[in-house]
Amino acid sequence: MQLKDIKRLYRLYMNGIVSQSMRLKGAEYRVNFGLTLPLLRRIAEQIPPTVDIAEQLWHDTGVRESMLLAPMVYPIEQCTSVDARRWVEEVPNVEVADFCCKYLFARLPYASDLVVDWVASSQEMVVYTAFRLAYALLPQMANEDWIASVAQTAIAAQSDDRSVVVSAARRFLSEALLMPVSGKVVVECLRKTDKIDEVLRQNLLAFYDEEA
């Protein structure tokens, strides 16, 4: 399947109401066909996964649906750390970041190493992606040192002036507190730190269930 064939499917399934609603909410795309997740999945199932088509979609940067489909059709076993780092530098917004985390980055065997690298970035979208990737990895993460490291960075990020970074970091902390292994680690980090507002500390601790 060629890129032109995929774009024909965009036009076939396009939803003007959804597209208009997204524009009114500030979605920043030059072209937005308004395709929903079920439709994107349907299209992805028709695309043979190859690096070539994934890269073509990724570089079709003006079209929302192309950038969302790109991580869905990238062959996991062929995605190197260099490829992942190149892509994260080019992530334009939170929607694309979330799709990359869910359908590509979180499935890579070195995903936890990417988090450690990316949280130290000065780029807003890279840091956001790091926390969203960390969130995605939590259910299977048993490395307490890794959890503590990310948690400490997420706590420090609560004073960041970039709202998307703050929200992603807080979501990571909130989710971690709901899980048995990570919950105990994050509670310890919260109790020890002096880098967080006391009200926020207590609000986050309220997520923790000792019997989880």
mmCIF file with all atom_site columns, C-alpha atoms in Angstrom:
data_model
loop_
_atom_site.group_PDB
_atom_site.id
_atom_site.type_symbol
_atom_site.label_atom_id
_atom_site.label_alt_id
_atom_site.label_comp_id
_atom_site.label_asym_id
_atom_site.label_entity_id
_atom_site.label_seq_id
_atom_site.pdbx_PDB_ins_code
_atom_site.Cartn_x
_atom_site.Cartn_y
_atom_site.Cartn_z
_atom_site.occupancy
_atom_site.B_iso_or_equiv
_atom_site.pdbx_formal_charge
_atom_site.auth_seq_id
_atom_site.auth_comp_id
_atom_site.auth_asym_id
_atom_site.auth_atom_id
_atom_site.pdbx_PDB_model_num
ATOM 1   C CA . MET A 1 1   ? 0.000   0.000  0.000  1.00 0.00 ? 1   MET A CA 1
ATOM 2   C CA . GLN A 1 2   ? 1.307   3.433  -0.972 1.00 0.00 ? 2   GLN A CA 1
ATOM 3   C CA . LEU A 1 3   ? 0.845   6.710  0.883  1.00 0.00 ? 3   LEU A CA 1
ATOM 4   C CA . LYS A 1 4   ? -1.599  7.898  -1.784 1.00 0.00 ? 4   LYS A CA 1
ATOM 5   C CA . ASP A 1 5   ? -3.737  4.791  -1.182 1.00 0.00 ? 5   ASP A CA 1
ATOM 6   C CA . ILE A 1 6   ? -3.801  5.474  2.555  1.00 0.00 ? 6   ILE A CA 1
ATOM 7   C CA . LYS A 1 7   ? -4.868  9.056  1.957  1.00 0.00 ? 7   LYS A CA 1
ATOM 8   C CA . ARG A 1 8   ? -7.786  7.816  -0.105 1.00 0.00 ? 8   ARG A CA 1
ATOM 9   C CA . LEU A 1 9   ? -8.951  5.978  3.014  1.00 0.00 ? 9   LEU A CA 1
ATOM 10  C CA . TYR A 1 10  ? -8.702  9.210  5.014  1.00 0.00 ? 10  TYR A CA 1
ATOM 11  C CA . ARG A 1 11  ? -11.104 10.832 2.578  1.00 0.00 ? 11  ARG A CA 1
ATOM 12  C CA . LEU A 1 12  ? -13.393 7.816  2.634  1.00 0.00 ? 12  LEU A CA 1
ATOM 13  C CA . TYR A 1 13  ? -13.724 7.876  6.424  1.00 0.00 ? 13  TYR A CA 1
ATOM 14  C CA . MET A 1 14  ? -13.337 11.600 7.075  1.00 0.00 ? 14  MET A CA 1
ATOM 15  C CA . ASN A 1 15  ? -15.527 13.156 9.778  1.00 0.00 ? 15  ASN A CA 1
ATOM 16  C CA . GLY A 1 16  ? -15.985 16.886 9.371  1.00 0.00 ? 16  GLY A CA 1
ATOM 17  C CA . ILE A 1 17  ? -17.787 17.300 12.697 1.00 0.00 ? 17  ILE A CA 1
ATOM 18  C CA . VAL A 1 18  ? -14.936 15.747 14.675 1.00 0.00 ? 18  VAL A CA 1
ATOM 19  C CA . SER A 1 19  ? -12.364 17.708 12.679 1.00 0.00 ? 19  SER A CA 1
ATOM 20  C CA . GLN A 1 20  ? -14.151 21.001 13.327 1.00 0.00 ? 20  GLN A CA 1
ATOM 21  C CA . SER A 1 21  ? -14.528 20.212 17.024 1.00 0.00 ? 21  SER A CA 1
ATOM 22  C CA . MET A 1 22  ? -10.800 19.501 17.324 1.00 0.00 ? 22  MET A CA 1
ATOM 23  C CA . ARG A 1 23  ? -9.929  22.755 15.574 1.00 0.00 ? 23  ARG A CA 1
ATOM 24  C CA . LEU A 1 24  ? -12.138 24.702 17.962 1.00 0.00 ? 24  LEU A CA 1
ATOM 25  C CA . LYS A 1 25  ? -10.330 23.030 20.867 1.00 0.00 ? 25  LYS A CA 1
ATOM 26  C CA . GLY A 1 26  ? -6.962  24.141 19.512 1.00 0.00 ? 26  GLY A CA 1
ATOM 27  C CA . ALA A 1 27  ? -5.685  21.052 17.709 1.00 0.00 ? 27  ALA A CA 1
ATOM 28  C CA . GLU A 1 28  ? -2.734  22.206 15.625 1.00 0.00 ? 28  GLU A CA 1
ATOM 29  C CA . TYR A 1 29  ? -2.710  20.366 12.302 1.00 0.00 ? 29  TYR A CA 1
ATOM 30  C CA . ARG A 1 30  ? -2.632  21.745 8.782  1.00 0.00 ? 30  ARG A CA 1
ATOM 31  C CA . VAL A 1 31  ? -4.918  18.915 7.627  1.00 0.00 ? 31  VAL A CA 1
ATOM 32  C CA . ASN A 1 32  ? -7.245  17.020 9.953  1.00 0.00 ? 32  ASN A CA 1
ATOM 33  C CA . PHE A 1 33  ? -9.701  14.452 8.588  1.00 0.00 ? 33  PHE A CA 1
ATOM 34  C CA . GLY A 1 34  ? -11.237 13.868 12.018 1.00 0.00 ? 34  GLY A CA 1
ATOM 35  C CA . LEU A 1 35  ? -10.677 10.108 12.020 1.00 0.00 ? 35  LEU A CA 1
ATOM 36  C CA . THR A 1 36  ? -11.458 8.417  15.351 1.00 0.00 ? 36  THR A CA 1
ATOM 37  C CA . LEU A 1 37  ? -9.283  5.752  16.980 1.00 0.00 ? 37  LEU A CA 1
ATOM 38  C CA . PRO A 1 38  ? -11.415 2.805  15.770 1.00 0.00 ? 38  PRO A CA 1
ATOM 39  C CA . LEU A 1 39  ? -11.092 4.068  12.196 1.00 0.00 ? 39  LEU A CA 1
ATOM 40  C CA . LEU A 1 40  ? -7.352  4.586  12.550 1.00 0.00 ? 40  LEU A CA 1
ATOM 41  C CA . ARG A 1 41  ? -7.052  1.024  13.823 1.00 0.00 ? 41  ARG A CA 1
ATOM 42  C CA . ARG A 1 42  ? -9.074  -0.229 10.869 1.00 0.00 ? 42  ARG A CA 1
ATOM 43  C CA . ILE A 1 43  ? -6.755  1.532  8.459  1.00 0.00 ? 43  ILE A CA 1
ATOM 44  C CA . ALA A 1 44  ? -3.628  0.360  10.315 1.00 0.00 ? 44  ALA A CA 1
ATOM 45  C CA . GLU A 1 45  ? -4.786  -3.237 9.953  1.00 0.00 ? 45  GLU A CA 1
ATOM 46  C CA . GLN A 1 46  ? -4.767  -2.768 6.170  1.00 0.00 ? 46  GLN A CA 1
ATOM 47  C CA . ILE A 1 47  ? -1.199  -1.446 6.036  1.00 0.00 ? 47  ILE A CA 1
ATOM 48  C CA . PRO A 1 48  ? 1.631   -4.008 5.869  1.00 0.00 ? 48  PRO A CA 1
ATOM 49  C CA . PRO A 1 49  ? 4.027   -2.836 8.618  1.00 0.00 ? 49  PRO A CA 1
ATOM 50  C CA . THR A 1 50  ? 7.313   -1.661 7.128  1.00 0.00 ? 50  THR A CA 1
ATOM 51  C CA . VAL A 1 51  ? 9.844   0.951  8.157  1.00 0.00 ? 51  VAL A CA 1
ATOM 52  C CA . ASP A 1 52  ? 9.468   2.628  4.776  1.00 0.00 ? 52  ASP A CA 1
ATOM 53  C CA . ILE A 1 53  ? 5.719   3.267  5.025  1.00 0.00 ? 53  ILE A CA 1
ATOM 54  C CA . ALA A 1 54  ? 5.988   4.243  8.693  1.00 0.00 ? 54  ALA A CA 1
ATOM 55  C CA . GLU A 1 55  ? 8.636   6.823  7.845  1.00 0.00 ? 55  GLU A CA 1
ATOM 56  C CA . GLN A 1 56  ? 6.589   8.144  4.918  1.00 0.00 ? 56  GLN A CA 1
ATOM 57  C CA . LEU A 1 57  ? 3.612   8.614  7.211  1.00 0.00 ? 57  LEU A CA 1
ATOM 58  C CA . TRP A 1 58  ? 5.778   10.206 9.920  1.00 0.00 ? 58  TRP A CA 1
ATOM 59  C CA . HIS A 1 59  ? 7.210   12.740 7.509  1.00 0.00 ? 59  HIS A CA 1
ATOM 60  C CA . ASP A 1 60  ? 3.758   13.634 6.205  1.00 0.00 ? 60  ASP A CA 1
ATOM 61  C CA . THR A 1 61  ? 3.801   16.139 9.048  1.00 0.00 ? 61  THR A CA 1
ATOM 62  C CA . GLY A 1 62  ? 0.946   18.334 7.897  1.00 0.00 ? 62  GLY A CA 1
ATOM 63  C CA . VAL A 1 63  ? -1.627  15.547 8.186  1.00 0.00 ? 63  VAL A CA 1
ATOM 64  C CA . ARG A 1 64  ? -2.863  14.487 11.621 1.00 0.00 ? 64  ARG A CA 1
ATOM 65  C CA . GLU A 1 65  ? -3.883  10.978 10.599 1.00 0.00 ? 65  GLU A CA 1
ATOM 66  C CA . SER A 1 66  ? -0.514  10.214 8.992  1.00 0.00 ? 66  SER A CA 1
ATOM 67  C CA . MET A 1 67  ? 1.447   11.102 12.119 1.00 0.00 ? 67  MET A CA 1
ATOM 68  C CA . LEU A 1 68  ? -0.911  9.054  14.295 1.00 0.00 ? 68  LEU A CA 1
ATOM 69  C CA . LEU A 1 69  ? -0.742  6.023  12.000 1.00 0.00 ? 69  LEU A CA 1
ATOM 70  C CA . ALA A 1 70  ? 3.063   6.085  11.732 1.00 0.00 ? 70  ALA A CA 1
ATOM 71  C CA . PRO A 1 71  ? 3.789   4.527  15.159 1.00 0.00 ? 71  PRO A CA 1
ATOM 72  C CA . MET A 1 72  ? 0.944   2.057  14.674 1.00 0.00 ? 72  MET A CA 1
ATOM 73  C CA . VAL A 1 73  ? 2.594   0.488  11.609 1.00 0.00 ? 73  VAL A CA 1
ATOM 74  C CA . TYR A 1 74  ? 6.281   0.682  12.566 1.00 0.00 ? 74  TYR A CA 1
ATOM 75  C CA . PRO A 1 75  ? 7.729   -2.864 12.917 1.00 0.00 ? 75  PRO A CA 1
ATOM 76  C CA . ILE A 1 76  ? 8.753   -3.014 16.586 1.00 0.00 ? 76  ILE A CA 1
ATOM 77  C CA . GLU A 1 77  ? 11.710  -5.331 16.004 1.00 0.00 ? 77  GLU A CA 1
ATOM 78  C CA . GLN A 1 78  ? 13.204  -2.892 13.493 1.00 0.00 ? 78  GLN A CA 1
ATOM 79  C CA . CYS A 1 79  ? 12.954  0.264  15.596 1.00 0.00 ? 79  CYS A CA 1
ATOM 80  C CA . THR A 1 80  ? 16.369  1.131  17.019 1.00 0.00 ? 80  THR A CA 1
ATOM 81  C CA . SER A 1 81  ? 17.069  3.498  19.897 1.00 0.00 ? 81  SER A CA 1
ATOM 82  C CA . VAL A 1 82  ? 18.428  5.952  17.335 1.00 0.00 ? 82  VAL A CA 1
ATOM 83  C CA . ASP A 1 83  ? 15.110  5.837  15.458 1.00 0.00 ? 83  ASP A CA 1
ATOM 84  C CA . ALA A 1 84  ? 13.099  6.343  18.653 1.00 0.00 ? 84  ALA A CA 1
ATOM 85  C CA . ARG A 1 85  ? 15.261  9.276  19.743 1.00 0.00 ? 85  ARG A CA 1
ATOM 86  C CA . ARG A 1 86  ? 14.962  10.872 16.318 1.00 0.00 ? 86  ARG A CA 1
ATOM 87  C CA . TRP A 1 87  ? 11.189  10.545 16.387 1.00 0.00 ? 87  TRP A CA 1
ATOM 88  C CA . VAL A 1 88  ? 10.765  11.955 19.883 1.00 0.00 ? 88  VAL A CA 1
ATOM 89  C CA . GLU A 1 89  ? 12.688  15.053 18.842 1.00 0.00 ? 89  GLU A CA 1
ATOM 90  C CA . GLU A 1 90  ? 10.111  15.565 16.093 1.00 0.00 ? 90  GLU A CA 1
ATOM 91  C CA . VAL A 1 91  ? 6.921   14.971 18.127 1.00 0.00 ? 91  VAL A CA 1
ATOM 92  C CA . PRO A 1 92  ? 4.735   18.054 17.490 1.00 0.00 ? 92  PRO A CA 1
ATOM 93  C CA . ASN A 1 93  ? 2.055   17.738 20.175 1.00 0.00 ? 93  ASN A CA 1
ATOM 94  C CA . VAL A 1 94  ? 0.623   15.648 23.003 1.00 0.00 ? 94  VAL A CA 1
ATOM 95  C CA . GLU A 1 95  ? -1.724  13.591 20.812 1.00 0.00 ? 95  GLU A CA 1
ATOM 96  C CA . VAL A 1 96  ? 1.119   12.363 18.626 1.00 0.00 ? 96  VAL A CA 1
ATOM 97  C CA . ALA A 1 97  ? 3.265   11.779 21.729 1.00 0.00 ? 97  ALA A CA 1
ATOM 98  C CA . ASP A 1 98  ? 0.547   9.626  23.302 1.00 0.00 ? 98  ASP A CA 1
ATOM 99  C CA . PHE A 1 99  ? 0.153   7.537  20.146 1.00 0.00 ? 99  PHE A CA 1
ATOM 100 C CA . CYS A 1 100 ? 3.924   7.029  19.894 1.00 0.00 ? 100 CYS A CA 1
ATOM 101 C CA . CYS A 1 101 ? 4.088   5.889  23.518 1.00 0.00 ? 101 CYS A CA 1
ATOM 102 C CA . LYS A 1 102 ? 1.154   3.491  23.273 1.00 0.00 ? 102 LYS A CA 1
ATOM 103 C CA . TYR A 1 103 ? 1.816   1.913  19.897 1.00 0.00 ? 103 TYR A CA 1
ATOM 104 C CA . LEU A 1 104 ? 5.601   2.074  19.567 1.00 0.00 ? 104 LEU A CA 1
ATOM 105 C CA . PHE A 1 105 ? 7.828   3.347  22.376 1.00 0.00 ? 105 PHE A CA 1
ATOM 106 C CA . ALA A 1 106 ? 6.268   1.303  25.211 1.00 0.00 ? 106 ALA A CA 1
ATOM 107 C CA . ARG A 1 107 ? 6.704   -1.891 23.191 1.00 0.00 ? 107 ARG A CA 1
ATOM 108 C CA . LEU A 1 108 ? 10.442  -1.435 22.681 1.00 0.00 ? 108 LEU A CA 1
ATOM 109 C CA . PRO A 1 109 ? 12.725  -3.622 24.850 1.00 0.00 ? 109 PRO A CA 1
ATOM 110 C CA . TYR A 1 110 ? 14.814  -0.601 25.868 1.00 0.00 ? 110 TYR A CA 1
ATOM 111 C CA . ALA A 1 111 ? 11.849  1.656  26.651 1.00 0.00 ? 111 ALA A CA 1
ATOM 112 C CA . SER A 1 112 ? 12.847  2.221  30.285 1.00 0.00 ? 112 SER A CA 1
ATOM 113 C CA . ASP A 1 113 ? 16.237  3.542  29.152 1.00 0.00 ? 113 ASP A CA 1
ATOM 114 C CA . LEU A 1 114 ? 14.507  6.007  26.849 1.00 0.00 ? 114 LEU A CA 1
ATOM 115 C CA . VAL A 1 115 ? 12.562  7.409  29.809 1.00 0.00 ? 115 VAL A CA 1
ATOM 116 C CA . VAL A 1 116 ? 15.764  8.055  31.754 1.00 0.00 ? 116 VAL A CA 1
ATOM 117 C CA . ASP A 1 117 ? 17.299  9.859  28.790 1.00 0.00 ? 117 ASP A CA 1
ATOM 118 C CA . TRP A 1 118 ? 14.239  11.875 27.839 1.00 0.00 ? 118 TRP A CA 1
ATOM 119 C CA . VAL A 1 119 ? 13.233  13.241 31.253 1.00 0.00 ? 119 VAL A CA 1
ATOM 120 C CA . ALA A 1 120 ? 16.528  15.128 31.287 1.00 0.00 ? 120 ALA A CA 1
ATOM 121 C CA . SER A 1 121 ? 15.723  16.932 28.022 1.00 0.00 ? 121 SER A CA 1
ATOM 122 C CA . SER A 1 122 ? 15.159  20.676 27.795 1.00 0.00 ? 122 SER A CA 1
ATOM 123 C CA . GLN A 1 123 ? 12.458  20.158 25.135 1.00 0.00 ? 123 GLN A CA 1
ATOM 124 C CA . GLU A 1 124 ? 8.885   20.283 26.405 1.00 0.00 ? 124 GLU A CA 1
ATOM 125 C CA . MET A 1 125 ? 7.480   17.542 24.178 1.00 0.00 ? 125 MET A CA 1
ATOM 126 C CA . VAL A 1 126 ? 10.403  15.218 24.876 1.00 0.00 ? 126 VAL A CA 1
ATOM 127 C CA . VAL A 1 127 ? 9.901   15.521 28.649 1.00 0.00 ? 127 VAL A CA 1
ATOM 128 C CA . TYR A 1 128 ? 6.147   15.119 28.265 1.00 0.00 ? 128 TYR A CA 1
ATOM 129 C CA . THR A 1 129 ? 6.714   11.971 26.197 1.00 0.00 ? 129 THR A CA 1
ATOM 130 C CA . ALA A 1 130 ? 9.119   10.630 28.807 1.00 0.00 ? 130 ALA A CA 1
ATOM 131 C CA . PHE A 1 131 ? 6.531   10.857 31.581 1.00 0.00 ? 131 PHE A CA 1
ATOM 132 C CA . ARG A 1 132 ? 3.786   9.413  29.376 1.00 0.00 ? 132 ARG A CA 1
ATOM 133 C CA . LEU A 1 133 ? 6.092   6.534  28.445 1.00 0.00 ? 133 LEU A CA 1
ATOM 134 C CA . ALA A 1 134 ? 6.935   5.984  32.110 1.00 0.00 ? 134 ALA A CA 1
ATOM 135 C CA . TYR A 1 135 ? 3.200   5.889  32.848 1.00 0.00 ? 135 TYR A CA 1
ATOM 136 C CA . ALA A 1 136 ? 2.707   3.239  30.154 1.00 0.00 ? 136 ALA A CA 1
ATOM 137 C CA . LEU A 1 137 ? 5.523   1.091  31.564 1.00 0.00 ? 137 LEU A CA 1
ATOM 138 C CA . LEU A 1 138 ? 4.299   1.123  35.175 1.00 0.00 ? 138 LEU A CA 1
ATOM 139 C CA . PRO A 1 139 ? 2.130   -2.033 35.102 1.00 0.00 ? 139 PRO A CA 1
ATOM 140 C CA . GLN A 1 140 ? 5.101   -4.284 34.329 1.00 0.00 ? 140 GLN A CA 1
ATOM 141 C CA . MET A 1 141 ? 7.854   -2.272 36.043 1.00 0.00 ? 141 MET A CA 1
ATOM 142 C CA . ALA A 1 142 ? 9.510   -3.925 39.079 1.00 0.00 ? 142 ALA A CA 1
ATOM 143 C CA . ASN A 1 143 ? 12.787  -1.973 39.118 1.00 0.00 ? 143 ASN A CA 1
ATOM 144 C CA . GLU A 1 144 ? 12.473  0.142  42.272 1.00 0.00 ? 144 GLU A CA 1
ATOM 145 C CA . ASP A 1 145 ? 15.553  2.228  41.494 1.00 0.00 ? 145 ASP A CA 1
ATOM 146 C CA . TRP A 1 146 ? 14.064  3.190  38.131 1.00 0.00 ? 146 TRP A CA 1
ATOM 147 C CA . ILE A 1 147 ? 10.706  4.021  39.715 1.00 0.00 ? 147 ILE A CA 1
ATOM 148 C CA . ALA A 1 148 ? 12.389  6.167  42.381 1.00 0.00 ? 148 ALA A CA 1
ATOM 149 C CA . SER A 1 149 ? 14.461  8.016  39.801 1.00 0.00 ? 149 SER A CA 1
ATOM 150 C CA . VAL A 1 150 ? 11.460  8.855  37.616 1.00 0.00 ? 150 VAL A CA 1
ATOM 151 C CA . ALA A 1 151 ? 9.329   9.700  40.664 1.00 0.00 ? 151 ALA A CA 1
ATOM 152 C CA . GLN A 1 152 ? 11.909  12.163 41.967 1.00 0.00 ? 152 GLN A CA 1
ATOM 153 C CA . THR A 1 153 ? 12.038  13.850 38.584 1.00 0.00 ? 153 THR A CA 1
ATOM 154 C CA . ALA A 1 154 ? 8.235   13.927 38.400 1.00 0.00 ? 154 ALA A CA 1
ATOM 155 C CA . ILE A 1 155 ? 8.038   15.501 41.860 1.00 0.00 ? 155 ILE A CA 1
ATOM 156 C CA . ALA A 1 156 ? 10.561  18.163 40.880 1.00 0.00 ? 156 ALA A CA 1
ATOM 157 C CA . ALA A 1 157 ? 8.560   18.787 37.693 1.00 0.00 ? 157 ALA A CA 1
ATOM 158 C CA . GLN A 1 158 ? 5.560   19.965 39.731 1.00 0.00 ? 158 GLN A CA 1
ATOM 159 C CA . SER A 1 159 ? 7.229   23.378 39.891 1.00 0.00 ? 159 SER A CA 1
ATOM 160 C CA . ASP A 1 160 ? 7.783   23.446 36.108 1.00 0.00 ? 160 ASP A CA 1
ATOM 161 C CA . ASP A 1 161 ? 6.127   26.335 34.267 1.00 0.00 ? 161 ASP A CA 1
ATOM 162 C CA . ARG A 1 162 ? 5.143   24.083 31.345 1.00 0.00 ? 162 ARG A CA 1
ATOM 163 C CA . SER A 1 163 ? 1.633   22.815 32.042 1.00 0.00 ? 163 SER A CA 1
ATOM 164 C CA . VAL A 1 164 ? 1.795   19.732 29.821 1.00 0.00 ? 164 VAL A CA 1
ATOM 165 C CA . VAL A 1 165 ? 4.945   18.562 31.618 1.00 0.00 ? 165 VAL A CA 1
ATOM 166 C CA . VAL A 1 166 ? 3.323   19.113 35.014 1.00 0.00 ? 166 VAL A CA 1
ATOM 167 C CA . SER A 1 167 ? 0.181   17.205 34.050 1.00 0.00 ? 167 SER A CA 1
ATOM 168 C CA . ALA A 1 168 ? 2.107   14.251 32.601 1.00 0.00 ? 168 ALA A CA 1
ATOM 169 C CA . ALA A 1 169 ? 4.396   14.070 35.646 1.00 0.00 ? 169 ALA A CA 1
ATOM 170 C CA . ARG A 1 170 ? 1.447   14.231 38.049 1.00 0.00 ? 170 ARG A CA 1
ATOM 171 C CA . ARG A 1 171 ? -0.407  11.528 36.161 1.00 0.00 ? 171 ARG A CA 1
ATOM 172 C CA . PHE A 1 172 ? 2.639   9.285  36.451 1.00 0.00 ? 172 PHE A CA 1
ATOM 173 C CA . LEU A 1 173 ? 2.806   9.870  40.208 1.00 0.00 ? 173 LEU A CA 1
ATOM 174 C CA . SER A 1 174 ? -0.927  9.326  40.699 1.00 0.00 ? 174 SER A CA 1
ATOM 175 C CA . GLU A 1 175 ? -0.907  6.065  38.744 1.00 0.00 ? 175 GLU A CA 1
ATOM 176 C CA . ALA A 1 176 ? 2.252   4.819  40.460 1.00 0.00 ? 176 ALA A CA 1
ATOM 177 C CA . LEU A 1 177 ? 0.665   5.357  43.866 1.00 0.00 ? 177 LEU A CA 1
ATOM 178 C CA . LEU A 1 178 ? -2.158  2.971  42.948 1.00 0.00 ? 178 LEU A CA 1
ATOM 179 C CA . MET A 1 179 ? 0.189   0.028  42.357 1.00 0.00 ? 179 MET A CA 1
ATOM 180 C CA . PRO A 1 180 ? 1.764   -2.252 44.982 1.00 0.00 ? 180 PRO A CA 1
ATOM 181 C CA . VAL A 1 181 ? 5.460   -1.997 44.073 1.00 0.00 ? 181 VAL A CA 1
ATOM 182 C CA . SER A 1 182 ? 5.630   1.529  42.717 1.00 0.00 ? 182 SER A CA 1
ATOM 183 C CA . GLY A 1 183 ? 3.230   2.886  45.346 1.00 0.00 ? 183 GLY A CA 1
ATOM 184 C CA . LYS A 1 184 ? 5.593   2.204  48.237 1.00 0.00 ? 184 LYS A CA 1
ATOM 185 C CA . VAL A 1 185 ? 8.517   3.706  46.337 1.00 0.00 ? 185 VAL A CA 1
ATOM 186 C CA . VAL A 1 186 ? 6.669   6.889  45.412 1.00 0.00 ? 186 VAL A CA 1
ATOM 187 C CA . VAL A 1 187 ? 5.296   7.333  48.952 1.00 0.00 ? 187 VAL A CA 1
ATOM 188 C CA . GLU A 1 188 ? 8.834   7.231  50.286 1.00 0.00 ? 188 GLU A CA 1
ATOM 189 C CA . CYS A 1 189 ? 9.959   9.777  47.708 1.00 0.00 ? 189 CYS A CA 1
ATOM 190 C CA . LEU A 1 190 ? 7.032   12.079 48.547 1.00 0.00 ? 190 LEU A CA 1
ATOM 191 C CA . ARG A 1 191 ? 7.683   11.894 52.269 1.00 0.00 ? 191 ARG A CA 1
ATOM 192 C CA . LYS A 1 192 ? 11.380  12.644 51.932 1.00 0.00 ? 192 LYS A CA 1
ATOM 193 C CA . THR A 1 193 ? 11.289  15.504 49.443 1.00 0.00 ? 193 THR A CA 1
ATOM 194 C CA . ASP A 1 194 ? 11.150  19.200 50.246 1.00 0.00 ? 194 ASP A CA 1
ATOM 195 C CA . LYS A 1 195 ? 10.539  20.096 46.570 1.00 0.00 ? 195 LYS A CA 1
ATOM 196 C CA . ILE A 1 196 ? 6.761   19.955 46.655 1.00 0.00 ? 196 ILE A CA 1
ATOM 197 C CA . ASP A 1 197 ? 3.921   21.991 48.098 1.00 0.00 ? 197 ASP A CA 1
ATOM 198 C CA . GLU A 1 198 ? 2.519   20.375 51.236 1.00 0.00 ? 198 GLU A CA 1
ATOM 199 C CA . VAL A 1 199 ? -1.078  20.444 50.015 1.00 0.00 ? 199 VAL A CA 1
ATOM 200 C CA . LEU A 1 200 ? -0.062  18.758 46.762 1.00 0.00 ? 200 LEU A CA 1
ATOM 201 C CA . ARG A 1 201 ? 1.967   16.187 48.704 1.00 0.00 ? 201 ARG A CA 1
ATOM 202 C CA . GLN A 1 202 ? -1.077  15.247 50.776 1.00 0.00 ? 202 GLN A CA 1
ATOM 203 C CA . ASN A 1 203 ? -3.336  15.170 47.726 1.00 0.00 ? 203 ASN A CA 1
ATOM 204 C CA . LEU A 1 204 ? -0.980  12.762 45.999 1.00 0.00 ? 204 LEU A CA 1
ATOM 205 C CA . LEU A 1 205 ? -0.567  10.599 49.094 1.00 0.00 ? 205 LEU A CA 1
ATOM 206 C CA . ALA A 1 206 ? -4.346  10.222 49.171 1.00 0.00 ? 206 ALA A CA 1
ATOM 207 C CA . PHE A 1 207 ? -4.017  8.029  46.070 1.00 0.00 ? 207 PHE A CA 1
ATOM 208 C CA . TYR A 1 208 ? -1.933  5.485  47.990 1.00 0.00 ? 208 TYR A CA 1
ATOM 209 C CA . ASP A 1 209 ? -3.595  2.329  49.223 1.00 0.00 ? 209 ASP A CA 1
ATOM 210 C CA . GLU A 1 210 ? -1.376  0.351  51.584 1.00 0.00 ? 210 GLU A CA 1
ATOM 211 C CA . GLU A 1 211 ? -3.384  -2.793 50.855 1.00 0.00 ? 211 GLU A CA 1
ATOM 212 C CA . ALA A 1 212 ? -3.048  -2.517 47.076 1.00 0.00 ? 212 ALA A CA 1
#
